[in-house]
């Protein structure tokens, strides 16, 4: 347990909730070292009861009391939040403070433009930024996040961000230029899996299975296949080949997928997601 780490969350929505819950469960730091703010008082009351953490509706208080601040507000609200922080009395304060943003589509340069305005080089160096692209399986402790540091983030800052995001799953480091690619794969990826499950359930019903049992079978099949990939370490293509007998039922299904260029469609979809991320950013 790290008694020296204090983490503040500005925004207490679903993703912040998942990370807070994971931190509390894993006992990475004492509950008393976590504080959260939100515009909804009832959300904060629930957080106090659920996690035993401190709460406030004053974002500046969260900033002042924490040595790592997680920005967990909707992207359209982030500029206003950052401008208000930068205008708060005593900003940026003494000591080092890590800023971690999980706001989708907002690059480090945009945040630097607000947070670093009017600061000298020494003050900027004490306010490193890490941009994070999480995904929704973090809500069940199985998230996959991509993280990108700005120029002022040191190894100690990377370790802190790693500790926070690993509590809710896994996290990997990238150059910021790759974050839109991360978004296209893991950020949007859960929707692709849900889409596959949706198709499997529909197909199950078409072949005569009850919908509830088709759903249960689809979930377990996807879960088991993912675990098999992880534990064997074998490439997905190799595992696919191993389960596909020439002239068999699996081959019949895959032939239809290939005729309809399903794999190519998924790749094209990811390219479209990356392009849209670049447009939004």
mmCIF file of C-alpha atoms in Angstrom:
data_model
loop_
_atom_site.group_PDB
_atom_site.id
_atom_site.type_symbol
_atom_site.label_atom_id
_atom_site.label_comp_id
_atom_site.label_asym_id
_atom_site.label_seq_id
_atom_site.Cartn_x
_atom_site.Cartn_y
_atom_site.Cartn_z
ATOM 1 C CA UNK A 1 0.000 0.000 0.000
ATOM 2 C CA UNK A 2 1.342 3.414 -1.021
ATOM 3 C CA UNK A 3 0.591 5.881 1.772
ATOM 4 C CA UNK A 4 2.376 8.702 -0.062
ATOM 5 C CA UNK A 5 0.145 8.570 -3.135
ATOM 6 C CA UNK A 6 -3.002 10.689 -3.133
ATOM 7 C CA UNK A 7 -5.357 10.519 -6.101
ATOM 8 C CA UNK A 8 -8.101 12.946 -7.033
ATOM 9 C CA UNK A 9 -10.855 12.324 -9.562
ATOM 10 C CA UNK A 10 -12.517 15.251 -11.280
ATOM 11 C CA UNK A 11 -15.705 13.635 -12.489
ATOM 12 C CA UNK A 12 -17.284 10.575 -10.890
ATOM 13 C CA UNK A 13 -18.929 8.932 -13.887
ATOM 14 C CA UNK A 14 -18.819 5.266 -14.811
ATOM 15 C CA UNK A 15 -15.156 5.090 -15.809
ATOM 16 C CA UNK A 16 -13.968 7.003 -12.744
ATOM 17 C CA UNK A 17 -16.224 4.775 -10.659
ATOM 18 C CA UNK A 18 -14.571 1.680 -12.129
ATOM 19 C CA UNK A 19 -11.052 2.944 -11.435
ATOM 20 C CA UNK A 20 -11.896 4.096 -7.901
ATOM 21 C CA UNK A 21 -13.510 0.753 -7.144
ATOM 22 C CA UNK A 22 -10.488 -1.105 -8.492
ATOM 23 C CA UNK A 23 -8.072 1.014 -6.451
ATOM 24 C CA UNK A 24 -10.075 0.461 -3.270
ATOM 25 C CA UNK A 25 -10.389 -3.275 -3.886
ATOM 26 C CA UNK A 26 -6.696 -3.741 -4.673
ATOM 27 C CA UNK A 27 -5.641 -1.610 -1.679
ATOM 28 C CA UNK A 28 -3.098 0.263 -3.786
ATOM 29 C CA UNK A 29 -3.505 3.206 -1.428
ATOM 30 C CA UNK A 30 -5.620 4.021 1.643
ATOM 31 C CA UNK A 31 -9.212 5.099 0.981
ATOM 32 C CA UNK A 32 -8.512 8.336 2.824
ATOM 33 C CA UNK A 33 -6.025 9.195 0.072
ATOM 34 C CA UNK A 34 -8.732 9.250 -2.609
ATOM 35 C CA UNK A 35 -10.969 12.251 -3.254
ATOM 36 C CA UNK A 36 -13.525 12.808 -6.004
ATOM 37 C CA UNK A 37 -15.580 15.713 -7.288
ATOM 38 C CA UNK A 38 -18.673 15.826 -9.475
ATOM 39 C CA UNK A 39 -21.468 18.254 -10.285
ATOM 40 C CA UNK A 40 -24.029 15.719 -9.022
ATOM 41 C CA UNK A 41 -24.168 15.737 -5.215
ATOM 42 C CA UNK A 42 -26.099 12.464 -5.120
ATOM 43 C CA UNK A 43 -23.317 10.762 -7.083
ATOM 44 C CA UNK A 44 -20.782 11.896 -4.514
ATOM 45 C CA UNK A 45 -22.947 10.710 -1.627
ATOM 46 C CA UNK A 46 -23.113 7.302 -3.259
ATOM 47 C CA UNK A 47 -19.331 7.265 -3.748
ATOM 48 C CA UNK A 48 -18.781 8.011 -0.073
ATOM 49 C CA UNK A 49 -21.052 5.138 0.948
ATOM 50 C CA UNK A 50 -19.727 2.708 -1.665
ATOM 51 C CA UNK A 51 -15.994 3.355 -1.327
ATOM 52 C CA UNK A 52 -15.446 5.315 1.889
ATOM 53 C CA UNK A 53 -13.582 8.086 0.065
ATOM 54 C CA UNK A 54 -13.665 11.859 0.447
ATOM 55 C CA UNK A 55 -15.793 13.928 -1.914
ATOM 56 C CA UNK A 56 -16.349 17.567 -2.796
ATOM 57 C CA UNK A 57 -18.000 19.641 -5.499
ATOM 58 C CA UNK A 58 -14.935 21.880 -5.653
ATOM 59 C CA UNK A 59 -12.558 20.742 -8.418
ATOM 60 C CA UNK A 60 -9.845 23.087 -7.164
ATOM 61 C CA UNK A 61 -9.916 21.297 -3.807
ATOM 62 C CA UNK A 62 -9.393 17.955 -5.541
ATOM 63 C CA UNK A 63 -6.478 19.444 -7.462
ATOM 64 C CA UNK A 64 -4.889 20.937 -4.356
ATOM 65 C CA UNK A 65 -5.190 17.780 -2.228
ATOM 66 C CA UNK A 66 -3.854 15.281 -4.770
ATOM 67 C CA UNK A 67 -0.472 14.473 -6.261
ATOM 68 C CA UNK A 68 -2.179 12.622 -9.123
ATOM 69 C CA UNK A 69 -5.344 14.067 -10.680
ATOM 70 C CA UNK A 70 -7.539 11.988 -12.987
ATOM 71 C CA UNK A 71 -9.608 14.100 -15.381
ATOM 72 C CA UNK A 72 -12.728 11.991 -15.899
ATOM 73 C CA UNK A 73 -15.180 14.466 -17.387
ATOM 74 C CA UNK A 74 -16.820 14.370 -20.812
ATOM 75 C CA UNK A 75 -14.524 15.773 -23.526
ATOM 76 C CA UNK A 76 -16.803 18.726 -24.283
ATOM 77 C CA UNK A 77 -16.565 19.870 -20.656
ATOM 78 C CA UNK A 78 -12.794 19.432 -20.266
ATOM 79 C CA UNK A 79 -11.695 22.881 -21.533
ATOM 80 C CA UNK A 80 -13.972 24.623 -19.029
ATOM 81 C CA UNK A 81 -12.734 22.399 -16.202
ATOM 82 C CA UNK A 82 -9.094 23.065 -17.095
ATOM 83 C CA UNK A 83 -9.616 26.818 -17.462
ATOM 84 C CA UNK A 84 -11.244 26.963 -14.042
ATOM 85 C CA UNK A 85 -8.383 24.995 -12.486
ATOM 86 C CA UNK A 86 -5.778 27.228 -14.119
ATOM 87 C CA UNK A 87 -7.603 30.297 -12.770
ATOM 88 C CA UNK A 88 -7.929 28.945 -9.220
ATOM 89 C CA UNK A 89 -6.015 30.664 -6.374
ATOM 90 C CA UNK A 90 -2.484 29.359 -5.899
ATOM 91 C CA UNK A 91 -2.409 27.365 -9.145
ATOM 92 C CA UNK A 92 -0.378 25.270 -9.884
ATOM 93 C CA UNK A 93 0.818 25.035 -6.299
ATOM 94 C CA UNK A 94 4.024 23.560 -4.925
ATOM 95 C CA UNK A 95 5.436 20.140 -5.654
ATOM 96 C CA UNK A 96 4.907 17.726 -8.498
ATOM 97 C CA UNK A 97 1.385 16.902 -9.682
ATOM 98 C CA UNK A 98 0.570 14.293 -12.333
ATOM 99 C CA UNK A 99 -2.396 14.983 -14.619
ATOM 100 C CA UNK A 100 -4.061 11.887 -16.098
ATOM 101 C CA UNK A 101 -6.790 12.507 -18.659
ATOM 102 C CA UNK A 102 -9.249 9.819 -19.742
ATOM 103 C CA UNK A 103 -11.269 12.285 -21.831
ATOM 104 C CA UNK A 104 -11.490 10.796 -25.325
ATOM 105 C CA UNK A 105 -10.207 12.804 -28.267
ATOM 106 C CA UNK A 106 -8.446 15.535 -26.283
ATOM 107 C CA UNK A 107 -4.720 15.604 -26.995
ATOM 108 C CA UNK A 108 -1.900 16.617 -24.680
ATOM 109 C CA UNK A 109 -1.268 19.784 -26.713
ATOM 110 C CA UNK A 110 -4.795 21.050 -26.062
ATOM 111 C CA UNK A 111 -4.443 20.424 -22.335
ATOM 112 C CA UNK A 112 -0.990 21.996 -22.260
ATOM 113 C CA UNK A 113 -2.368 25.069 -24.016
ATOM 114 C CA UNK A 114 -4.624 25.707 -21.036
ATOM 115 C CA UNK A 115 -2.713 24.290 -18.056
ATOM 116 C CA UNK A 116 0.697 25.664 -19.072
ATOM 117 C CA UNK A 117 -0.445 29.153 -20.106
ATOM 118 C CA UNK A 118 1.641 31.740 -18.265
ATOM 119 C CA UNK A 119 3.808 29.146 -16.483
ATOM 120 C CA UNK A 120 7.594 29.123 -16.641
ATOM 121 C CA UNK A 121 9.519 26.003 -17.640
ATOM 122 C CA UNK A 122 10.092 24.895 -14.051
ATOM 123 C CA UNK A 123 6.388 25.092 -13.225
ATOM 124 C CA UNK A 124 5.465 23.197 -16.396
ATOM 125 C CA UNK A 125 7.929 20.446 -15.519
ATOM 126 C CA UNK A 126 6.078 19.903 -12.230
ATOM 127 C CA UNK A 127 2.788 19.353 -14.063
ATOM 128 C CA UNK A 128 3.316 16.317 -16.310
ATOM 129 C CA UNK A 129 0.405 14.987 -18.355
ATOM 130 C CA UNK A 130 -0.511 11.440 -19.345
ATOM 131 C CA UNK A 131 -3.293 10.897 -21.857
ATOM 132 C CA UNK A 132 -5.173 7.613 -21.398
ATOM 133 C CA UNK A 133 -7.614 5.769 -23.662
ATOM 134 C CA UNK A 134 -9.427 3.228 -21.458
ATOM 135 C CA UNK A 135 -12.271 0.923 -22.437
ATOM 136 C CA UNK A 136 -15.508 -0.181 -20.817
ATOM 137 C CA UNK A 137 -14.394 -3.629 -19.551
ATOM 138 C CA UNK A 138 -12.628 -1.598 -16.856
ATOM 139 C CA UNK A 139 -16.086 -1.600 -15.253
ATOM 140 C CA UNK A 140 -15.505 -5.288 -14.418
ATOM 141 C CA UNK A 141 -11.770 -4.994 -13.744
ATOM 142 C CA UNK A 142 -10.776 -6.239 -17.209
ATOM 143 C CA UNK A 143 -10.015 -2.999 -18.993
ATOM 144 C CA UNK A 144 -7.368 -2.402 -21.645
ATOM 145 C CA UNK A 145 -5.905 1.092 -21.696
ATOM 146 C CA UNK A 146 -3.410 2.824 -23.950
ATOM 147 C CA UNK A 147 -1.348 5.590 -22.322
ATOM 148 C CA UNK A 148 0.739 8.386 -23.822
ATOM 149 C CA UNK A 149 2.998 10.704 -21.764
ATOM 150 C CA UNK A 150 3.836 14.273 -22.624
ATOM 151 C CA UNK A 151 7.397 15.591 -22.636
ATOM 152 C CA UNK A 152 7.434 16.380 -18.908
ATOM 153 C CA UNK A 153 6.359 12.939 -17.687
ATOM 154 C CA UNK A 154 9.201 11.132 -15.930
ATOM 155 C CA UNK A 155 9.560 7.444 -15.108
ATOM 156 C CA UNK A 156 8.002 8.018 -11.679
ATOM 157 C CA UNK A 157 4.945 9.559 -13.364
ATOM 158 C CA UNK A 158 4.664 6.631 -15.744
ATOM 159 C CA UNK A 159 4.823 4.228 -12.813
ATOM 160 C CA UNK A 160 2.048 6.102 -11.024
ATOM 161 C CA UNK A 161 -0.188 6.079 -14.107
ATOM 162 C CA UNK A 162 0.598 2.386 -14.635
ATOM 163 C CA UNK A 163 -0.375 1.566 -11.056
ATOM 164 C CA UNK A 164 -3.680 3.417 -11.356
ATOM 165 C CA UNK A 165 -4.739 1.914 -14.689
ATOM 166 C CA UNK A 166 -3.469 -1.603 -13.943
ATOM 167 C CA UNK A 167 -5.853 -1.702 -10.990
ATOM 168 C CA UNK A 168 -8.746 -1.852 -13.490
ATOM 169 C CA UNK A 169 -7.143 -4.242 -15.979
ATOM 170 C CA UNK A 170 -4.064 -3.742 -18.142
ATOM 171 C CA UNK A 171 -2.331 -0.717 -19.633
ATOM 172 C CA UNK A 172 0.332 -0.281 -22.320
ATOM 173 C CA UNK A 173 2.434 2.734 -23.307
ATOM 174 C CA UNK A 174 2.376 4.363 -26.731
ATOM 175 C CA UNK A 175 3.519 7.537 -28.440
ATOM 176 C CA UNK A 176 0.608 9.943 -28.548
ATOM 177 C CA UNK A 177 0.483 9.722 -32.350
ATOM 178 C CA UNK A 178 -0.688 6.122 -31.893
ATOM 179 C CA UNK A 179 -3.569 6.847 -29.506
ATOM 180 C CA UNK A 180 -6.145 7.075 -32.298
ATOM 181 C CA UNK A 181 -5.031 3.604 -33.344
ATOM 182 C CA UNK A 182 -5.458 2.446 -29.759
ATOM 183 C CA UNK A 183 -8.952 3.907 -29.809
ATOM 184 C CA UNK A 184 -9.744 2.011 -33.008
ATOM 185 C CA UNK A 185 -8.605 -1.304 -31.515
ATOM 186 C CA UNK A 186 -9.204 -1.458 -27.773
ATOM 187 C CA UNK A 187 -11.216 1.711 -27.176
ATOM 188 C CA UNK A 188 -13.929 0.761 -29.651
ATOM 189 C CA UNK A 189 -13.058 -2.941 -29.534
ATOM 190 C CA UNK A 190 -15.659 -4.005 -26.961
ATOM 191 C CA UNK A 191 -18.370 -2.847 -29.384
ATOM 192 C CA UNK A 192 -16.909 -5.135 -32.048
ATOM 193 C CA UNK A 193 -17.086 -8.078 -29.657
ATOM 194 C CA UNK A 194 -20.659 -7.199 -28.691
ATOM 195 C CA UNK A 195 -21.478 -7.005 -32.411
ATOM 196 C CA UNK A 196 -20.039 -10.500 -32.893
ATOM 197 C CA UNK A 197 -22.002 -11.779 -29.897
ATOM 198 C CA UNK A 198 -25.146 -10.167 -31.299
ATOM 199 C CA UNK A 199 -24.598 -12.018 -34.584
ATOM 200 C CA UNK A 200 -23.896 -15.308 -32.798
ATOM 201 C CA UNK A 201 -27.093 -15.039 -30.759
ATOM 202 C CA UNK A 202 -29.113 -14.181 -33.837
ATOM 203 C CA UNK A 203 -27.544 -17.115 -35.659
ATOM 204 C CA UNK A 204 -28.275 -19.365 -32.696
ATOM 205 C CA UNK A 205 -31.935 -18.434 -32.841
ATOM 206 C CA UNK A 206 -31.961 -19.001 -36.617
ATOM 207 C CA UNK A 207 -30.665 -22.565 -36.131
ATOM 208 C CA UNK A 208 -33.365 -23.260 -33.560
ATOM 209 C CA UNK A 209 -31.799 -22.515 -30.171
ATOM 210 C CA UNK A 210 -33.631 -20.603 -27.400
ATOM 211 C CA UNK A 211 -32.417 -17.000 -27.285
ATOM 212 C CA UNK A 212 -31.433 -17.091 -23.607
ATOM 213 C CA UNK A 213 -29.319 -20.206 -24.088
ATOM 214 C CA UNK A 214 -27.832 -18.828 -27.303
ATOM 215 C CA UNK A 215 -26.715 -15.718 -25.392
ATOM 216 C CA UNK A 216 -25.181 -17.755 -22.572
ATOM 217 C CA UNK A 217 -23.346 -19.932 -25.085
ATOM 218 C CA UNK A 218 -22.066 -16.917 -27.040
ATOM 219 C CA UNK A 219 -20.736 -15.236 -23.896
ATOM 220 C CA UNK A 220 -18.952 -18.352 -22.668
ATOM 221 C CA UNK A 221 -17.558 -19.116 -26.124
ATOM 222 C CA UNK A 222 -16.088 -15.615 -26.466
ATOM 223 C CA UNK A 223 -14.754 -15.694 -22.906
ATOM 224 C CA UNK A 224 -13.207 -19.137 -23.375
ATOM 225 C CA UNK A 225 -11.667 -18.298 -26.748
ATOM 226 C CA UNK A 226 -10.078 -15.131 -25.317
ATOM 227 C CA UNK A 227 -8.644 -17.065 -22.385
ATOM 228 C CA UNK A 228 -7.305 -19.746 -24.737
ATOM 229 C CA UNK A 229 -5.480 -17.098 -26.777
ATOM 230 C CA UNK A 230 -4.028 -15.577 -23.625
ATOM 231 C CA UNK A 231 -2.905 -18.806 -21.974
ATOM 232 C CA UNK A 232 -1.473 -20.527 -25.059
ATOM 233 C CA UNK A 233 0.178 -17.409 -26.455
ATOM 234 C CA UNK A 234 -0.551 -18.715 -29.937
ATOM 235 C CA UNK A 235 -1.560 -16.428 -32.784
ATOM 236 C CA UNK A 236 -5.314 -16.118 -33.400
ATOM 237 C CA UNK A 237 -4.871 -17.360 -36.960
ATOM 238 C CA UNK A 238 -3.080 -20.502 -35.788
ATOM 239 C CA UNK A 239 -5.765 -21.266 -33.215
ATOM 240 C CA UNK A 240 -8.405 -20.746 -35.889
ATOM 241 C CA UNK A 241 -6.631 -23.218 -38.169
ATOM 242 C CA UNK A 242 -6.382 -25.781 -35.362
ATOM 243 C CA UNK A 243 -10.142 -25.802 -34.805
ATOM 244 C CA UNK A 244 -10.995 -25.820 -38.518
ATOM 245 C CA UNK A 245 -11.156 -29.275 -40.137
ATOM 246 C CA UNK A 246 -11.119 -29.407 -43.926
ATOM 247 C CA UNK A 247 -14.658 -29.904 -45.177
ATOM 248 C CA UNK A 248 -16.092 -29.583 -41.661
ATOM 249 C CA UNK A 249 -18.742 -27.366 -40.107
ATOM 250 C CA UNK A 250 -16.336 -24.632 -38.983
ATOM 251 C CA UNK A 251 -14.817 -24.493 -42.453
ATOM 252 C CA UNK A 252 -18.291 -24.116 -43.948
ATOM 253 C CA UNK A 253 -18.973 -21.089 -41.743
ATOM 254 C CA UNK A 254 -15.561 -19.513 -42.367
ATOM 255 C CA UNK A 255 -15.974 -19.937 -46.109
ATOM 256 C CA UNK A 256 -19.114 -17.809 -45.943
ATOM 257 C CA UNK A 257 -17.305 -15.208 -43.818
ATOM 258 C CA UNK A 258 -14.459 -15.084 -46.345
ATOM 259 C CA UNK A 259 -16.831 -14.835 -49.306
ATOM 260 C CA UNK A 260 -18.402 -11.817 -47.604
ATOM 261 C CA UNK A 261 -14.992 -10.359 -46.710
ATOM 262 C CA UNK A 262 -15.805 -10.142 -43.002
ATOM 263 C CA UNK A 263 -12.152 -9.836 -41.944
ATOM 264 C CA UNK A 264 -11.529 -7.038 -44.437
ATOM 265 C CA UNK A 265 -14.680 -5.251 -43.274
ATOM 266 C CA UNK A 266 -13.456 -5.292 -39.669
ATOM 267 C CA UNK A 267 -10.080 -3.874 -40.687
ATOM 268 C CA UNK A 268 -11.768 -1.161 -42.764
ATOM 269 C CA UNK A 269 -14.007 -0.366 -39.811
ATOM 270 C CA UNK A 270 -10.974 0.126 -37.583
ATOM 271 C CA UNK A 271 -9.378 2.413 -40.159
ATOM 272 C CA UNK A 272 -12.595 4.445 -40.220
ATOM 273 C CA UNK A 273 -12.558 4.635 -36.412
ATOM 274 C CA UNK A 274 -8.947 5.865 -36.447
ATOM 275 C CA UNK A 275 -9.758 8.490 -39.080
ATOM 276 C CA UNK A 276 -12.734 9.720 -37.075
ATOM 277 C CA UNK A 277 -10.553 9.971 -33.981
ATOM 278 C CA UNK A 278 -8.112 12.148 -35.916
ATOM 279 C CA UNK A 279 -10.979 14.373 -37.069
ATOM 280 C CA UNK A 280 -12.297 14.767 -33.520
ATOM 281 C CA UNK A 281 -8.845 15.381 -32.073
#
